[in-house]
Amino acid sequence: MVDAPSAFSLPQRIIHWGMVLLIGFNLLFADGMSRWGHLVRRGETPTADQVASANIHAYVGIAILGLAALRLMLRLVQGAPEEPPGEPPLLKLASKVSHVAFYALFFAMPLSGIAAYYFGAQAVGSIHSGPLKMLMWVLIGIHVAAALLHQFYWRTDVMKRMTTG
């Protein structure tokens, strides 16, 4: 591990924002996959459009998995900026826990989706589209709120480190 940089590298920032877009897409447009799963569970045959819609969701999830692996490797090699000085210890701990949870979900969601879609693991699919999806939404809300708190209340450079560097 290297010394903590003052900002995230350009590749780290590009991957972060690319994952934001892909994860947002899959969270907001999961209906095609849901519809496909509903039809398959009832023994019905999905239409070509429904299969295509489910495939798009799956391919985006696989892209997220690949980016997550690359992101984790970059974080291990390049490091990440330290928390701003003066941040309360409890919030530093919350930040670390939420980031570990994000990274766990970056892998758990695509892998559970792959297990459900390609291998028919319906119980895993229920976990994927239920608790894991809800946890992702909660973490995103907390993450955005924390970034805004840093930017506008504490006036730190936390948002700058992931935008302009």
CSV table of C-alpha atoms in Angstrom, one decimal:
chain,number,residue,atom,x,y,z
A,1,MET,CA,0.0,0.0,0.0
A,2,VAL,CA,1.3,3.5,-0.9
A,3,ASP,CA,1.0,6.6,1.2
A,4,ALA,CA,-2.4,8.2,1.1
A,5,PRO,CA,-2.8,10.5,-1.8
A,6,SER,CA,-4.5,13.9,-1.5
A,7,ALA,CA,-7.1,13.0,-4.1
A,8,PHE,CA,-8.3,10.0,-6.1
A,9,SER,CA,-6.4,9.4,-9.4
A,10,LEU,CA,-8.1,10.1,-12.7
A,11,PRO,CA,-8.7,6.4,-13.5
A,12,GLN,CA,-10.3,6.0,-10.0
A,13,ARG,CA,-12.6,9.0,-10.6
A,14,ILE,CA,-13.6,7.8,-14.1
A,15,ILE,CA,-14.4,4.3,-12.7
A,16,HIS,CA,-16.3,5.8,-9.8
A,17,TRP,CA,-18.5,7.9,-12.0
A,18,GLY,CA,-18.9,5.1,-14.6
A,19,MET,CA,-20.1,2.8,-11.9
A,20,VAL,CA,-22.5,5.5,-10.6
A,21,LEU,CA,-24.1,5.6,-14.0
A,22,LEU,CA,-24.2,1.8,-14.5
A,23,ILE,CA,-25.5,1.0,-11.0
A,24,GLY,CA,-28.1,3.8,-11.3
A,25,PHE,CA,-29.2,2.4,-14.6
A,26,ASN,CA,-29.6,-1.1,-13.2
A,27,LEU,CA,-31.4,0.1,-10.0
A,28,LEU,CA,-33.8,2.3,-11.9
A,29,PHE,CA,-34.4,0.1,-14.9
A,30,ALA,CA,-34.7,-3.4,-13.4
A,31,ASP,CA,-38.2,-4.0,-14.7
A,32,GLY,CA,-37.1,-6.0,-17.7
A,33,MET,CA,-35.2,-8.4,-15.6
A,34,SER,CA,-38.1,-8.6,-13.1
A,35,ARG,CA,-40.6,-9.3,-15.8
A,36,TRP,CA,-38.4,-12.0,-17.4
A,37,GLY,CA,-38.0,-13.6,-13.9
A,38,HIS,CA,-41.7,-13.5,-13.3
A,39,LEU,CA,-42.5,-15.2,-16.6
A,40,VAL,CA,-39.8,-17.9,-16.2
A,41,ARG,CA,-41.0,-18.7,-12.7
A,42,ARG,CA,-44.6,-19.2,-14.0
A,43,GLY,CA,-43.3,-21.4,-16.8
A,44,GLU,CA,-44.1,-18.9,-19.5
A,45,THR,CA,-41.9,-18.1,-22.5
A,46,PRO,CA,-40.6,-14.5,-22.5
A,47,THR,CA,-40.7,-12.6,-25.8
A,48,ALA,CA,-37.5,-11.7,-27.6
A,49,ASP,CA,-37.8,-8.1,-26.4
A,50,GLN,CA,-38.2,-9.3,-22.8
A,51,VAL,CA,-35.1,-11.5,-23.1
A,52,ALA,CA,-33.2,-8.6,-24.7
A,53,SER,CA,-34.2,-6.3,-21.8
A,54,ALA,CA,-33.1,-8.9,-19.2
A,55,ASN,CA,-29.8,-9.4,-21.1
A,56,ILE,CA,-29.1,-5.6,-21.0
A,57,HIS,CA,-29.6,-5.7,-17.2
A,58,ALA,CA,-27.3,-8.7,-17.0
A,59,TYR,CA,-24.6,-7.2,-19.2
A,60,VAL,CA,-24.6,-4.0,-17.3
A,61,GLY,CA,-24.2,-6.0,-14.1
A,62,ILE,CA,-21.3,-7.9,-15.5
A,63,ALA,CA,-19.7,-4.6,-16.5
A,64,ILE,CA,-20.2,-3.4,-12.9
A,65,LEU,CA,-18.4,-6.5,-11.7
A,66,GLY,CA,-15.5,-5.9,-14.0
A,67,LEU,CA,-15.2,-2.3,-13.0
A,68,ALA,CA,-15.5,-3.2,-9.3
A,69,ALA,CA,-12.5,-5.6,-9.6
A,70,LEU,CA,-10.5,-2.9,-11.4
A,71,ARG,CA,-11.6,-0.3,-8.9
A,72,LEU,CA,-10.5,-2.5,-6.0
A,73,MET,CA,-7.1,-3.2,-7.6
A,74,LEU,CA,-6.5,0.6,-8.1
A,75,ARG,CA,-7.5,1.3,-4.5
A,76,LEU,CA,-5.0,-1.3,-3.2
A,77,VAL,CA,-2.2,0.0,-5.5
A,78,GLN,CA,-2.9,3.7,-5.5
A,79,GLY,CA,-4.5,4.1,-2.1
A,80,ALA,CA,-7.3,6.5,-1.2
A,81,PRO,CA,-7.2,10.0,0.5
A,82,GLU,CA,-7.5,10.0,4.3
A,83,GLU,CA,-10.5,11.4,6.0
A,84,PRO,CA,-10.5,15.2,6.5
A,85,PRO,CA,-8.8,16.3,9.7
A,86,GLY,CA,-11.2,17.0,12.5
A,87,GLU,CA,-13.8,14.6,11.3
A,88,PRO,CA,-15.4,13.0,14.4
A,89,PRO,CA,-14.2,9.4,15.1
A,90,LEU,CA,-17.7,8.0,14.9
A,91,LEU,CA,-18.1,9.4,11.4
A,92,LYS,CA,-14.7,8.1,10.4
A,93,LEU,CA,-15.8,4.7,11.5
A,94,ALA,CA,-19.1,5.1,9.6
A,95,SER,CA,-17.3,6.1,6.5
A,96,LYS,CA,-15.0,3.0,6.6
A,97,VAL,CA,-18.0,0.7,7.3
A,98,SER,CA,-20.0,2.2,4.5
A,99,HIS,CA,-17.2,1.9,2.0
A,100,VAL,CA,-16.5,-1.7,2.9
A,101,ALA,CA,-20.3,-2.4,2.5
A,102,PHE,CA,-20.2,-0.6,-0.9
A,103,TYR,CA,-17.3,-2.8,-2.1
A,104,ALA,CA,-19.0,-5.9,-0.8
A,105,LEU,CA,-22.2,-5.0,-2.7
A,106,PHE,CA,-20.2,-4.1,-5.9
A,107,PHE,CA,-19.3,-7.8,-6.0
A,108,ALA,CA,-22.3,-9.5,-4.2
A,109,MET,CA,-25.0,-7.9,-6.4
A,110,PRO,CA,-23.5,-8.9,-9.8
A,111,LEU,CA,-22.5,-12.3,-8.6
A,112,SER,CA,-25.9,-13.0,-7.1
A,113,GLY,CA,-27.5,-11.7,-10.3
A,114,ILE,CA,-25.4,-14.0,-12.4
A,115,ALA,CA,-26.3,-17.0,-10.1
A,116,ALA,CA,-30.0,-16.2,-10.5
A,117,TYR,CA,-30.1,-15.4,-14.2
A,118,TYR,CA,-27.6,-17.8,-15.7
A,119,PHE,CA,-27.9,-20.7,-13.2
A,120,GLY,CA,-31.5,-20.4,-12.0
A,121,ALA,CA,-30.7,-19.8,-8.3
A,122,GLN,CA,-34.1,-18.2,-7.5
A,123,ALA,CA,-33.5,-17.9,-3.8
A,124,VAL,CA,-30.3,-15.9,-4.5
A,125,GLY,CA,-32.2,-13.8,-7.0
A,126,SER,CA,-34.7,-12.9,-4.3
A,127,ILE,CA,-31.9,-11.8,-2.1
A,128,HIS,CA,-30.4,-9.9,-5.0
A,129,SER,CA,-33.6,-8.0,-5.9
A,130,GLY,CA,-34.7,-7.6,-2.2
A,131,PRO,CA,-32.3,-6.9,0.7
A,132,LEU,CA,-29.2,-6.3,-1.4
A,133,LYS,CA,-31.0,-3.8,-3.7
A,134,MET,CA,-32.5,-2.0,-0.6
A,135,LEU,CA,-29.1,-1.9,1.1
A,136,MET,CA,-27.5,-0.4,-2.1
A,137,TRP,CA,-30.2,2.4,-2.1
A,138,VAL,CA,-29.7,3.1,1.6
A,139,LEU,CA,-25.9,3.3,1.1
A,140,ILE,CA,-26.2,5.6,-1.9
A,141,GLY,CA,-28.5,7.9,0.1
A,142,ILE,CA,-26.0,8.0,3.0
A,143,HIS,CA,-23.1,8.5,0.7
A,144,VAL,CA,-24.7,11.4,-1.1
A,145,ALA,CA,-25.8,13.0,2.2
A,146,ALA,CA,-22.3,12.6,3.7
A,147,ALA,CA,-20.8,14.2,0.6
A,148,LEU,CA,-23.2,17.1,0.8
A,149,LEU,CA,-22.6,17.5,4.5
A,150,HIS,CA,-18.8,17.7,3.9
A,151,GLN,CA,-19.3,20.2,1.1
A,152,PHE,CA,-21.8,22.6,2.6
A,153,TYR,CA,-21.6,22.2,6.3
A,154,TRP,CA,-18.0,21.3,7.1
A,155,ARG,CA,-16.6,22.9,3.9
A,156,THR,CA,-14.0,20.2,3.3
A,157,ASP,CA,-12.5,19.1,0.0
A,158,VAL,CA,-14.1,15.6,0.0
A,159,MET,CA,-16.2,16.2,-3.1
A,160,LYS,CA,-13.4,17.8,-5.0
A,161,ARG,CA,-11.2,14.7,-4.4
A,162,MET,CA,-13.7,12.6,-6.5
A,163,THR,CA,-14.5,15.3,-9.1
A,164,THR,CA,-11.6,17.5,-10.2
A,165,GLY,CA,-8.9,15.9,-8.0
